[in-house]
mmCIF file of C-alpha atoms in Angstrom:
data_model
loop_
_atom_site.group_PDB
_atom_site.id
_atom_site.type_symbol
_atom_site.label_atom_id
_atom_site.label_comp_id
_atom_site.label_asym_id
_atom_site.label_seq_id
_atom_site.Cartn_x
_atom_site.Cartn_y
_atom_site.Cartn_z
ATOM 1 C CA UNK A 1 3.311 13.145 -17.305
ATOM 2 C CA UNK A 2 6.642 11.864 -16.104
ATOM 3 C CA UNK A 3 9.250 11.948 -18.858
ATOM 4 C CA UNK A 4 11.037 8.636 -19.334
ATOM 5 C CA UNK A 5 14.696 8.845 -18.486
ATOM 6 C CA UNK A 6 15.811 6.278 -21.041
ATOM 7 C CA UNK A 7 19.351 7.091 -22.095
ATOM 8 C CA UNK A 8 20.047 8.111 -25.680
ATOM 9 C CA UNK A 9 23.344 8.247 -27.481
ATOM 10 C CA UNK A 10 25.280 6.365 -24.769
ATOM 11 C CA UNK A 11 28.053 3.957 -25.684
ATOM 12 C CA UNK A 12 27.606 0.328 -24.705
ATOM 13 C CA UNK A 13 29.951 0.858 -21.776
ATOM 14 C CA UNK A 14 28.024 4.000 -20.795
ATOM 15 C CA UNK A 15 24.736 2.092 -20.856
ATOM 16 C CA UNK A 16 26.236 -0.663 -18.699
ATOM 17 C CA UNK A 17 27.539 1.818 -16.132
ATOM 18 C CA UNK A 18 24.191 3.616 -16.030
ATOM 19 C CA UNK A 19 22.359 0.297 -15.621
ATOM 20 C CA UNK A 20 24.674 -0.738 -12.801
ATOM 21 C CA UNK A 21 23.978 2.523 -10.959
ATOM 22 C CA UNK A 22 20.201 2.162 -11.367
ATOM 23 C CA UNK A 23 20.158 -1.505 -10.314
ATOM 24 C CA UNK A 24 22.330 -0.769 -7.265
ATOM 25 C CA UNK A 25 20.115 2.171 -6.279
ATOM 26 C CA UNK A 26 16.986 0.026 -6.735
ATOM 27 C CA UNK A 27 18.367 -2.644 -4.395
ATOM 28 C CA UNK A 28 19.378 -0.116 -1.720
ATOM 29 C CA UNK A 29 16.004 1.659 -1.868
ATOM 30 C CA UNK A 30 14.163 -1.683 -1.683
ATOM 31 C CA UNK A 31 16.168 -2.723 1.389
ATOM 32 C CA UNK A 32 16.259 0.493 3.392
ATOM 33 C CA UNK A 33 13.707 2.899 1.922
ATOM 34 C CA UNK A 34 14.104 6.018 -0.152
ATOM 35 C CA UNK A 35 14.792 8.670 2.476
ATOM 36 C CA UNK A 36 17.562 6.625 4.074
ATOM 37 C CA UNK A 37 19.363 5.975 0.798
ATOM 38 C CA UNK A 38 21.847 8.695 -0.078
ATOM 39 C CA UNK A 39 23.615 9.412 -3.340
ATOM 40 C CA UNK A 40 26.848 8.536 -1.509
ATOM 41 C CA UNK A 41 25.454 5.079 -0.565
ATOM 42 C CA UNK A 42 24.697 4.447 -4.235
ATOM 43 C CA UNK A 43 28.065 5.749 -5.394
ATOM 44 C CA UNK A 44 29.938 3.497 -2.947
ATOM 45 C CA UNK A 45 27.855 0.371 -3.602
ATOM 46 C CA UNK A 46 27.984 0.803 -7.408
ATOM 47 C CA UNK A 47 31.699 1.644 -7.253
ATOM 48 C CA UNK A 48 31.462 4.806 -9.358
ATOM 49 C CA UNK A 49 32.843 8.302 -8.842
ATOM 50 C CA UNK A 50 30.654 11.336 -8.153
ATOM 51 C CA UNK A 51 31.412 12.746 -11.583
ATOM 52 C CA UNK A 52 30.394 9.459 -13.228
ATOM 53 C CA UNK A 53 27.133 9.358 -11.288
ATOM 54 C CA UNK A 54 26.283 12.982 -12.042
ATOM 55 C CA UNK A 55 27.137 12.405 -15.687
ATOM 56 C CA UNK A 56 24.111 10.088 -15.896
ATOM 57 C CA UNK A 57 21.775 11.659 -13.323
ATOM 58 C CA UNK A 58 21.450 15.372 -12.631
ATOM 59 C CA UNK A 59 20.243 14.851 -9.066
ATOM 60 C CA UNK A 60 18.641 12.344 -6.680
ATOM 61 C CA UNK A 61 15.117 12.872 -8.119
ATOM 62 C CA UNK A 62 16.397 11.926 -11.606
ATOM 63 C CA UNK A 63 17.922 8.748 -10.178
ATOM 64 C CA UNK A 64 14.691 7.984 -8.277
ATOM 65 C CA UNK A 65 12.655 8.252 -11.487
ATOM 66 C CA UNK A 66 15.099 5.866 -13.191
ATOM 67 C CA UNK A 67 14.748 3.417 -10.266
ATOM 68 C CA UNK A 68 10.941 3.504 -10.540
ATOM 69 C CA UNK A 69 11.117 2.872 -14.312
ATOM 70 C CA UNK A 70 13.620 0.043 -13.781
ATOM 71 C CA UNK A 71 11.327 -1.628 -11.235
ATOM 72 C CA UNK A 72 8.280 -1.149 -13.479
ATOM 73 C CA UNK A 73 10.165 -2.695 -16.433
ATOM 74 C CA UNK A 74 11.162 -5.678 -14.276
ATOM 75 C CA UNK A 75 7.636 -6.214 -12.945
ATOM 76 C CA UNK A 76 5.849 -5.775 -16.261
ATOM 77 C CA UNK A 77 8.420 -8.055 -17.934
ATOM 78 C CA UNK A 78 7.730 -10.742 -15.296
ATOM 79 C CA UNK A 79 3.970 -10.262 -15.531
ATOM 80 C CA UNK A 80 4.031 -10.875 -19.286
ATOM 81 C CA UNK A 81 5.173 -14.462 -18.720
ATOM 82 C CA UNK A 82 1.675 -15.307 -17.496
ATOM 83 C CA UNK A 83 -1.367 -15.775 -19.693
ATOM 84 C CA UNK A 84 -4.170 -14.046 -17.808
ATOM 85 C CA UNK A 85 -6.779 -15.028 -20.383
ATOM 86 C CA UNK A 86 -7.616 -18.312 -18.611
ATOM 87 C CA UNK A 87 -8.320 -19.289 -14.996
ATOM 88 C CA UNK A 88 -5.390 -21.706 -15.215
ATOM 89 C CA UNK A 89 -3.083 -18.811 -16.074
ATOM 90 C CA UNK A 90 -4.497 -16.759 -13.198
ATOM 91 C CA UNK A 91 -3.777 -19.592 -10.767
ATOM 92 C CA UNK A 92 -0.200 -19.980 -12.052
ATOM 93 C CA UNK A 93 0.367 -16.253 -11.609
ATOM 94 C CA UNK A 94 -1.087 -16.359 -8.072
ATOM 95 C CA UNK A 95 1.320 -19.196 -7.166
ATOM 96 C CA UNK A 96 4.256 -17.283 -8.613
ATOM 97 C CA UNK A 97 3.459 -14.047 -6.738
ATOM 98 C CA UNK A 98 2.865 -15.784 -3.390
ATOM 99 C CA UNK A 99 5.980 -17.963 -3.823
ATOM 100 C CA UNK A 100 8.080 -14.911 -4.654
ATOM 101 C CA UNK A 101 6.977 -13.054 -1.510
ATOM 102 C CA UNK A 102 7.553 -16.197 0.563
ATOM 103 C CA UNK A 103 11.105 -16.470 -0.826
ATOM 104 C CA UNK A 104 11.710 -12.881 0.386
ATOM 105 C CA UNK A 105 10.207 -13.676 3.817
ATOM 106 C CA UNK A 106 7.651 -10.986 2.926
ATOM 107 C CA UNK A 107 10.300 -8.263 3.129
ATOM 108 C CA UNK A 108 10.267 -5.122 1.020
ATOM 109 C CA UNK A 109 6.688 -5.139 -0.238
ATOM 110 C CA UNK A 110 5.998 -4.151 -3.829
ATOM 111 C CA UNK A 111 9.101 -2.481 -5.344
ATOM 112 C CA UNK A 112 7.017 0.321 -6.839
ATOM 113 C CA UNK A 113 3.978 0.333 -4.541
ATOM 114 C CA UNK A 114 6.086 0.903 -1.434
ATOM 115 C CA UNK A 115 7.739 3.852 -3.207
ATOM 116 C CA UNK A 116 4.270 5.235 -3.951
ATOM 117 C CA UNK A 117 3.621 5.752 -0.233
ATOM 118 C CA UNK A 118 7.038 7.284 0.285
ATOM 119 C CA UNK A 119 6.960 9.865 -2.530
ATOM 120 C CA UNK A 120 3.309 10.765 -3.162
ATOM 121 C CA UNK A 121 3.048 13.787 -0.880
ATOM 122 C CA UNK A 122 6.531 15.178 -1.306
ATOM 123 C CA UNK A 123 7.858 14.390 -4.805
ATOM 124 C CA UNK A 124 5.326 15.029 -7.592
ATOM 125 C CA UNK A 125 7.570 13.776 -10.438
ATOM 126 C CA UNK A 126 8.282 10.519 -8.629
ATOM 127 C CA UNK A 127 4.557 10.120 -7.852
ATOM 128 C CA UNK A 128 3.816 10.438 -11.575
ATOM 129 C CA UNK A 129 6.517 7.885 -12.404
ATOM 130 C CA UNK A 130 4.914 5.405 -9.950
ATOM 131 C CA UNK A 131 1.482 6.157 -11.450
ATOM 132 C CA UNK A 132 2.878 5.462 -14.937
ATOM 133 C CA UNK A 133 4.347 2.159 -13.674
ATOM 134 C CA UNK A 134 0.978 1.174 -12.174
ATOM 135 C CA UNK A 135 -0.758 2.007 -15.473
ATOM 136 C CA UNK A 136 1.631 -0.240 -17.430
ATOM 137 C CA UNK A 137 1.024 -3.049 -14.912
ATOM 138 C CA UNK A 138 -2.742 -2.570 -15.096
ATOM 139 C CA UNK A 139 -2.497 -2.667 -18.927
ATOM 140 C CA UNK A 140 -0.936 -6.148 -18.915
ATOM 141 C CA UNK A 141 -3.599 -7.491 -16.523
ATOM 142 C CA UNK A 142 -6.365 -5.840 -18.543
ATOM 143 C CA UNK A 143 -5.049 -7.294 -21.817
ATOM 144 C CA UNK A 144 -5.447 -10.811 -20.369
ATOM 145 C CA UNK A 145 -8.961 -10.119 -19.080
ATOM 146 C CA UNK A 146 -10.087 -8.468 -22.322
ATOM 147 C CA UNK A 147 -8.873 -11.490 -24.272
ATOM 148 C CA UNK A 148 -10.695 -13.768 -21.793
ATOM 149 C CA UNK A 149 -13.850 -11.706 -22.382
ATOM 150 C CA UNK A 150 -13.441 -11.722 -26.171
ATOM 151 C CA UNK A 151 -12.979 -15.505 -26.156
ATOM 152 C CA UNK A 152 -16.253 -15.914 -24.249
ATOM 153 C CA UNK A 153 -14.489 -17.162 -21.100
ATOM 154 C CA UNK A 154 -15.999 -14.236 -19.172
ATOM 155 C CA UNK A 155 -19.742 -13.539 -19.193
ATOM 156 C CA UNK A 156 -20.767 -10.654 -21.496
ATOM 157 C CA UNK A 157 -21.827 -8.489 -18.513
ATOM 158 C CA UNK A 158 -18.396 -8.778 -16.829
ATOM 159 C CA UNK A 159 -16.256 -5.638 -17.085
ATOM 160 C CA UNK A 160 -12.609 -6.650 -17.750
ATOM 161 C CA UNK A 161 -11.297 -3.111 -17.214
ATOM 162 C CA UNK A 162 -12.850 -2.792 -13.758
ATOM 163 C CA UNK A 163 -11.660 -6.297 -12.859
ATOM 164 C CA UNK A 164 -8.102 -5.402 -13.936
ATOM 165 C CA UNK A 165 -8.041 -2.255 -11.821
ATOM 166 C CA UNK A 166 -9.515 -4.108 -8.823
ATOM 167 C CA UNK A 167 -6.926 -6.883 -9.256
ATOM 168 C CA UNK A 168 -4.027 -4.431 -9.177
ATOM 169 C CA UNK A 169 -5.498 -2.857 -6.029
ATOM 170 C CA UNK A 170 -6.013 -6.238 -4.351
ATOM 171 C CA UNK A 171 -2.467 -7.224 -5.250
ATOM 172 C CA UNK A 172 -0.998 -3.968 -3.894
ATOM 173 C CA UNK A 173 -2.946 -4.227 -0.648
ATOM 174 C CA UNK A 174 -2.065 -7.904 -0.303
ATOM 175 C CA UNK A 175 1.636 -7.120 -0.755
ATOM 176 C CA UNK A 176 1.487 -4.304 1.808
ATOM 177 C CA UNK A 177 -0.332 -6.413 4.419
ATOM 178 C CA UNK A 178 2.068 -9.314 3.776
ATOM 179 C CA UNK A 179 5.020 -6.977 4.308
ATOM 180 C CA UNK A 180 3.630 -5.479 7.523
ATOM 181 C CA UNK A 181 2.406 -8.804 8.975
ATOM 182 C CA UNK A 182 5.372 -10.855 7.629
ATOM 183 C CA UNK A 183 2.870 -13.444 6.395
ATOM 184 C CA UNK A 184 1.631 -14.268 2.886
ATOM 185 C CA UNK A 185 -1.945 -15.019 4.062
ATOM 186 C CA UNK A 186 -3.357 -11.539 3.273
ATOM 187 C CA UNK A 187 -1.810 -11.687 -0.206
ATOM 188 C CA UNK A 188 -3.294 -15.139 -0.771
ATOM 189 C CA UNK A 189 -6.734 -14.022 0.452
ATOM 190 C CA UNK A 190 -6.647 -10.943 -1.810
ATOM 191 C CA UNK A 191 -5.646 -12.832 -4.965
ATOM 192 C CA UNK A 192 -7.989 -15.736 -4.218
ATOM 193 C CA UNK A 193 -10.890 -13.273 -3.822
ATOM 194 C CA UNK A 194 -10.197 -11.761 -7.249
ATOM 195 C CA UNK A 195 -9.843 -15.206 -8.853
ATOM 196 C CA UNK A 196 -13.143 -16.283 -7.223
ATOM 197 C CA UNK A 197 -14.847 -13.160 -8.595
ATOM 198 C CA UNK A 198 -13.421 -13.768 -12.090
ATOM 199 C CA UNK A 199 -14.435 -17.452 -11.866
ATOM 200 C CA UNK A 200 -17.974 -16.391 -10.895
ATOM 201 C CA UNK A 201 -18.129 -14.581 -14.273
ATOM 202 C CA UNK A 202 -16.645 -17.491 -16.191
ATOM 203 C CA UNK A 203 -19.393 -20.059 -15.744
ATOM 204 C CA UNK A 204 -16.939 -22.809 -14.963
ATOM 205 C CA UNK A 205 -14.786 -22.316 -18.092
ATOM 206 C CA UNK A 206 -11.043 -22.702 -17.666
ATOM 207 C CA UNK B 1 3.863 -7.856 20.121
ATOM 208 C CA UNK B 2 3.945 -4.086 20.281
ATOM 209 C CA UNK B 3 3.213 -2.812 23.781
ATOM 210 C CA UNK B 4 0.422 -0.233 23.874
ATOM 211 C CA UNK B 5 1.610 3.184 24.943
ATOM 212 C CA UNK B 6 -1.639 4.158 26.682
ATOM 213 C CA UNK B 7 -0.854 6.599 29.459
ATOM 214 C CA UNK B 8 -1.473 5.593 33.060
ATOM 215 C CA UNK B 9 -1.631 7.795 36.087
ATOM 216 C CA UNK B 10 -1.713 11.072 34.145
ATOM 217 C CA UNK B 11 -3.775 14.008 35.363
ATOM 218 C CA UNK B 12 -6.552 15.239 33.102
ATOM 219 C CA UNK B 13 -4.329 18.098 32.001
ATOM 220 C CA UNK B 14 -1.451 15.686 31.390
ATOM 221 C CA UNK B 15 -3.675 13.478 29.242
ATOM 222 C CA UNK B 16 -4.821 16.500 27.243
ATOM 223 C CA UNK B 17 -1.248 17.645 26.608
ATOM 224 C CA UNK B 18 -0.217 14.148 25.590
ATOM 225 C CA UNK B 19 -3.203 13.883 23.244
ATOM 226 C CA UNK B 20 -2.397 17.239 21.672
ATOM 227 C CA UNK B 21 1.174 16.105 20.975
ATOM 228 C CA UNK B 22 0.031 12.832 19.410
ATOM 229 C CA UNK B 23 -2.674 14.467 17.273
ATOM 230 C CA UNK B 24 -0.241 17.130 16.057
ATOM 231 C CA UNK B 25 2.402 14.516 15.241
ATOM 232 C CA UNK B 26 -0.204 12.404 13.409
ATOM 233 C CA UNK B 27 -1.196 15.370 11.229
ATOM 234 C CA UNK B 28 2.414 16.258 10.397
ATOM 235 C CA UNK B 29 3.308 12.655 9.554
ATOM 236 C CA UNK B 30 0.180 12.309 7.391
ATOM 237 C CA UNK B 31 1.050 15.480 5.455
ATOM 238 C CA UNK B 32 4.795 15.112 4.979
ATOM 239 C CA UNK B 33 5.762 11.534 5.804
ATOM 240 C CA UNK B 34 7.569 10.063 8.758
ATOM 241 C CA UNK B 35 11.213 10.615 7.861
ATOM 242 C CA UNK B 36 10.658 14.300 7.151
ATOM 243 C CA UNK B 37 8.867 14.950 10.435
ATOM 244 C CA UNK B 38 11.267 15.835 13.249
ATOM 245 C CA UNK B 39 10.652 15.986 16.972
ATOM 246 C CA UNK B 40 11.290 19.742 16.685
ATOM 247 C CA UNK B 41 8.502 20.085 14.082
ATOM 248 C CA UNK B 42 6.108 18.377 16.499
ATOM 249 C CA UNK B 43 7.266 20.436 19.471
ATOM 250 C CA UNK B 44 6.772 23.693 17.586
ATOM 251 C CA UNK B 45 3.407 22.786 16.054
ATOM 252 C CA UNK B 46 2.027 21.433 19.360
ATOM 253 C CA UNK B 47 3.459 24.397 21.258
ATOM 254 C CA UNK B 48 5.174 22.325 23.965
ATOM 255 C CA UNK B 49 8.671 22.468 25.393
ATOM 256 C CA UNK B 50 11.254 19.730 24.858
ATOM 257 C CA UNK B 51 11.005 18.692 28.485
ATOM 258 C CA UNK B 52 7.209 18.411 28.218
ATOM 259 C CA UNK B 53 7.489 16.301 25.076
ATOM 260 C CA UNK B 54 10.144 13.997 26.551
ATOM 261 C CA UNK B 55 8.070 13.680 29.711
ATOM 262 C CA UNK B 56 5.458 11.808 27.661
ATOM 263 C CA UNK B 57 7.638 10.117 25.029
ATOM 264 C CA UNK B 58 11.122 8.740 25.572
ATOM 265 C CA UNK B 59 12.131 9.138 21.938
ATOM 266 C CA UNK B 60 10.806 9.467 18.399
ATOM 267 C CA UNK B 61 9.986 5.733 18.083
ATOM 268 C CA UNK B 62 7.755 5.972 21.202
ATOM 269 C CA UNK B 63 5.918 8.925 19.658
ATOM 270 C CA UNK B 64 5.598 7.059 16.336
ATOM 271 C CA UNK B 65 3.978 4.087 18.091
ATOM 272 C CA UNK B 66 1.528 6.464 19.795
ATOM 273 C CA UNK B 67 0.714 8.036 16.409
ATOM 274 C CA UNK B 68 0.010 4.625 14.879
ATOM 275 C CA UNK B 69 -2.270 3.699 17.809
ATOM 276 C CA UNK B 70 -4.060 7.052 17.586
ATOM 277 C CA UNK B 71 -4.711 6.535 13.859
ATOM 278 C CA UNK B 72 -5.860 2.943 14.430
ATOM 279 C CA UNK B 73 -8.248 4.123 17.181
ATOM 280 C CA UNK B 74 -9.671 6.790 14.855
ATOM 281 C CA UNK B 75 -10.112 4.388 11.939
ATOM 282 C CA UNK B 76 -11.583 1.530 13.970
ATOM 283 C CA UNK B 77 -13.905 3.985 15.749
ATOM 284 C CA UNK B 78 -15.138 5.261 12.359
ATOM 285 C CA UNK B 79 -15.472 1.739 10.964
ATOM 286 C CA UNK B 80 -17.728 0.714 13.841
ATOM 287 C CA UNK B 81 -20.395 3.191 12.681
ATOM 288 C CA UNK B 82 -21.144 0.877 9.756
ATOM 289 C CA UNK B 83 -23.099 -2.356 9.960
ATOM 290 C CA UNK B 84 -21.195 -4.755 7.725
ATOM 291 C CA UNK B 85 -23.716 -7.563 8.274
ATOM 292 C CA UNK B 86 -25.860 -6.496 5.303
ATOM 293 C CA UNK B 87 -25.145 -5.518 1.700
ATOM 294 C CA UNK B 88 -26.849 -2.182 2.402
ATOM 295 C CA UNK B 89 -24.334 -1.520 5.170
ATOM 296 C CA UNK B 90 -21.454 -2.460 2.874
ATOM 297 C CA UNK B 91 -22.664 0.002 0.246
ATOM 298 C CA UNK B 92 -22.993 2.790 2.831
ATOM 299 C CA UNK B 93 -19.451 2.104 4.020
ATOM 300 C CA UNK B 94 -18.148 2.108 0.423
ATOM 301 C CA UNK B 95 -19.770 5.523 -0.183
ATOM 302 C CA UNK B 96 -18.282 6.885 3.027
ATOM 303 C CA UNK B 97 -14.736 5.690 2.249
ATOM 304 C CA UNK B 98 -14.796 6.955 -1.348
ATOM 305 C CA UNK B 99 -16.342 10.285 -0.317
ATOM 306 C CA UNK B 100 -13.738 10.723 2.407
ATOM 307 C CA UNK B 101 -10.849 10.187 -0.036
ATOM 308 C CA UNK B 102 -12.506 12.529 -2.533
ATOM 309 C CA UNK B 103 -12.780 15.223 0.160
ATOM 310 C CA UNK B 104 -9.002 14.880 0.685
ATOM 311 C CA UNK B 105 -8.350 15.048 -3.088
ATOM 312 C CA UNK B 106 -6.872 11.559 -2.617
ATOM 313 C CA UNK B 107 -3.960 12.971 -0.615
ATOM 314 C CA UNK B 108 -2.207 11.088 2.173
ATOM 315 C CA UNK B 109 -3.421 7.542 1.526
ATOM 316 C CA UNK B 110 -4.353 5.359 4.476
ATOM 317 C CA UNK B 111 -3.073 6.941 7.732
ATOM 318 C CA UNK B 112 -1.691 3.611 8.952
ATOM 319 C CA UNK B 113 -1.146 1.779 5.650
ATOM 320 C CA UNK B 114 1.163 4.467 4.308
ATOM 321 C CA UNK B 115 3.180 4.236 7.536
ATOM 322 C CA UNK B 116 3.433 0.482 6.993
ATOM 323 C CA UNK B 117 5.518 1.001 3.847
ATOM 324 C CA UNK B 118 7.673 3.602 5.549
ATOM 325 C CA UNK B 119 8.591 1.653 8.694
ATOM 326 C CA UNK B 120 8.453 -2.057 7.825
ATOM 327 C CA UNK B 121 12.093 -2.585 6.886
ATOM 328 C CA UNK B 122 13.713 -0.194 9.335
ATOM 329 C CA UNK B 123 11.616 0.026 12.533
ATOM 330 C CA UNK B 124 10.421 -3.351 13.840
ATOM 331 C CA UNK B 125 8.400 -1.927 16.762
ATOM 332 C CA UNK B 126 6.543 0.460 14.502
ATOM 333 C CA UNK B 127 5.923 -2.348 12.001
ATOM 334 C CA UNK B 128 4.323 -4.396 14.802
ATOM 335 C CA UNK B 129 2.189 -1.426 15.841
ATOM 336 C CA UNK B 130 0.912 -1.093 12.256
ATOM 337 C CA UNK B 131 0.276 -4.858 12.119
ATOM 338 C CA UNK B 132 -1.717 -4.595 15.384
ATOM 339 C CA UNK B 133 -3.735 -1.704 13.897
ATOM 340 C CA UNK B 134 -4.477 -3.762 10.767
ATOM 341 C CA UNK B 135 -5.602 -6.699 12.936
ATOM 342 C CA UNK B 136 -8.057 -4.516 14.855
ATOM 343 C CA UNK B 137 -9.404 -3.159 11.566
ATOM 344 C CA UNK B 138 -9.728 -6.673 10.139
ATOM 345 C CA UNK B 139 -11.545 -7.742 13.333
ATOM 346 C CA UNK B 140 -14.299 -5.143 12.852
ATOM 347 C CA UNK B 141 -14.815 -6.142 9.196
ATOM 348 C CA UNK B 142 -14.798 -9.828 10.128
ATOM 349 C CA UNK B 143 -17.352 -9.301 12.901
ATOM 350 C CA UNK B 144 -19.796 -7.887 10.325
ATOM 351 C CA UNK B 145 -19.210 -10.754 7.885
ATOM 352 C CA UNK B 146 -19.465 -13.431 10.573
ATOM 353 C CA UNK B 147 -22.804 -11.968 11.683
ATOM 354 C CA UNK B 148 -23.947 -11.882 8.037
ATOM 355 C CA UNK B 149 -22.971 -15.555 7.752
ATOM 356 C CA UNK B 150 -24.677 -16.502 11.025
ATOM 357 C CA UNK B 151 -27.876 -14.749 9.928
ATOM 358 C CA UNK B 152 -27.895 -16.784 6.706
ATOM 359 C CA UNK B 153 -27.204 -13.734 4.540
ATOM 360 C CA UNK B 154 -24.037 -15.415 3.277
ATOM 361 C CA UNK B 155 -24.096 -18.932 1.793
ATOM 362 C CA UNK B 156 -22.828 -21.641 4.180
ATOM 363 C CA UNK B 157 -19.741 -22.307 2.004
ATOM 364 C CA UNK B 158 -18.627 -18.643 2.143
ATOM 365 C CA UNK B 159 -15.635 -17.976 4.410
ATOM 366 C CA UNK B 160 -16.207 -14.708 6.295
ATOM 367 C CA UNK B 161 -12.654 -14.630 7.690
ATOM 368 C CA UNK B 162 -11.028 -14.886 4.250
ATOM 369 C CA UNK B 163 -13.449 -12.306 2.864
ATOM 370 C CA UNK B 164 -12.567 -9.902 5.707
ATOM 371 C CA UNK B 165 -8.833 -10.255 5.092
ATOM 372 C CA UNK B 166 -9.305 -9.828 1.323
ATOM 373 C CA UNK B 167 -11.476 -6.741 1.931
ATOM 374 C CA UNK B 168 -8.807 -5.079 4.063
ATOM 375 C CA UNK B 169 -6.223 -5.829 1.358
ATOM 376 C CA UNK B 170 -8.467 -4.492 -1.429
ATOM 377 C CA UNK B 171 -9.134 -1.372 0.631
ATOM 378 C CA UNK B 172 -5.427 -0.790 1.325
ATOM 379 C CA UNK B 173 -4.474 -1.269 -2.317
ATOM 380 C CA UNK B 174 -7.359 0.920 -3.457
ATOM 381 C CA UNK B 175 -6.240 3.698 -1.090
ATOM 382 C CA UNK B 176 -2.637 3.449 -2.277
ATOM 383 C CA UNK B 177 -3.567 3.527 -5.979
ATOM 384 C CA UNK B 178 -5.971 6.420 -5.347
ATOM 385 C CA UNK B 179 -3.181 8.331 -3.595
ATOM 386 C CA UNK B 180 -0.632 7.705 -6.343
ATOM 387 C CA UNK B 181 -3.050 8.324 -9.236
ATOM 388 C CA UNK B 182 -4.955 11.168 -7.488
ATOM 389 C CA UNK B 183 -8.208 9.495 -8.526
ATOM 390 C CA UNK B 184 -10.779 7.505 -6.541
ATOM 391 C CA UNK B 185 -11.480 5.073 -9.425
ATOM 392 C CA UNK B 186 -9.081 2.336 -8.234
ATOM 393 C CA UNK B 187 -10.553 2.536 -4.720
ATOM 394 C CA UNK B 188 -14.071 2.281 -6.134
ATOM 395 C CA UNK B 189 -13.117 -0.680 -8.350
ATOM 396 C CA UNK B 190 -11.486 -2.482 -5.404
ATOM 397 C CA UNK B 191 -14.421 -2.031 -3.016
ATOM 398 C CA UNK B 192 -17.003 -2.774 -5.719
ATOM 399 C CA UNK B 193 -15.177 -6.024 -6.535
ATOM 400 C CA UNK B 194 -15.350 -7.148 -2.881
ATOM 401 C CA UNK B 195 -19.019 -6.168 -2.619
ATOM 402 C CA UNK B 196 -19.760 -8.082 -5.839
ATOM 403 C CA UNK B 197 -17.983 -11.137 -4.438
ATOM 404 C CA UNK B 198 -19.889 -10.897 -1.141
ATOM 405 C CA UNK B 199 -23.168 -10.386 -3.061
ATOM 406 C CA UNK B 200 -22.381 -13.517 -5.128
ATOM 407 C CA UNK B 201 -22.427 -15.444 -1.820
ATOM 408 C CA UNK B 202 -25.584 -13.769 -0.575
ATOM 409 C CA UNK B 203 -28.090 -15.102 -3.111
ATOM 410 C CA UNK B 204 -29.732 -11.723 -3.544
ATOM 411 C CA UNK B 205 -30.373 -11.116 0.194
ATOM 412 C CA UNK B 206 -29.852 -7.558 1.447
#
């Protein structure tokens, strides 16, 4: 398992500096990819010295893990605003996700999914950090579907856990196709397919 | 639109050399990613001189486009072995895709999808080549679903084009999650969800 890199025993100012470095690195990696982002790019953009940066992160892999955790925190935090225990909540979430990608002109793809492709075959620790981020994301989707099931809004034979995993996959693929094709249509088709499948188990309940 | 890099006017031996270079480059990129694969790696592994390599490809981007087209040809050629106009054909395809990933221990992800994440924000020509590959893939899936619809195996209100696009997205996301989590379960959940949705439109026909 990837070890979380949450800081301990830092002063408030230390935490703020660390957060600024991570946020800056996350933005650079999102814009230009992991391999093209150097420690020097991050240092310059975050306006910190080498010794400051290496005080918080032993090496680039440690910073990459922190970036993945930062992006997972942001995504899971955003996801938790939506109530995925009703079809209405699913539709609101779908509108949010599609609108967000449209506002980015479909650039960048998923902040953690696109890193998954970049690190999986070469950086095992970073791959595990992305996997942990995906698991946390899947958990929030599954919690909504399990509640929907428990409340009788999904037919007894529906499997909320399988639907949650399939939804995360559809979302990831939709984001990738949207990024490559610079068009939200694949993302819309993917999310609409999952909502149609969930609706087919809900017997018309909302 | 990306211009296809199909060779013209090459001798048989020239075509074979060119194909060997592209296949070697495709394998290296699949194993270690695009940014870590140098022209020198390809030259050495394909056992060709620099002047031979530059005779066929002006630069690395030209070789990358050829790699993307080679992978798209391979995938679309494999896809065409399956008859996606019946649920039986869909299930056979699902077994093939999952078995193939299992045989790779879930390494590498989709040969063109994983390139999509790597090139989209930095190499516009390569992004368009990946988009063209995705479109060809979508076309073969759509052809099966349109036939299924025409034959009355899908309800009149079903939209084969949207289902095809959603299937490609689910497949891409399933491949990415399988790669990151080193487990075929997300891929299985994604494909099973699409098959369940298609079956819900088929009224029990096979």
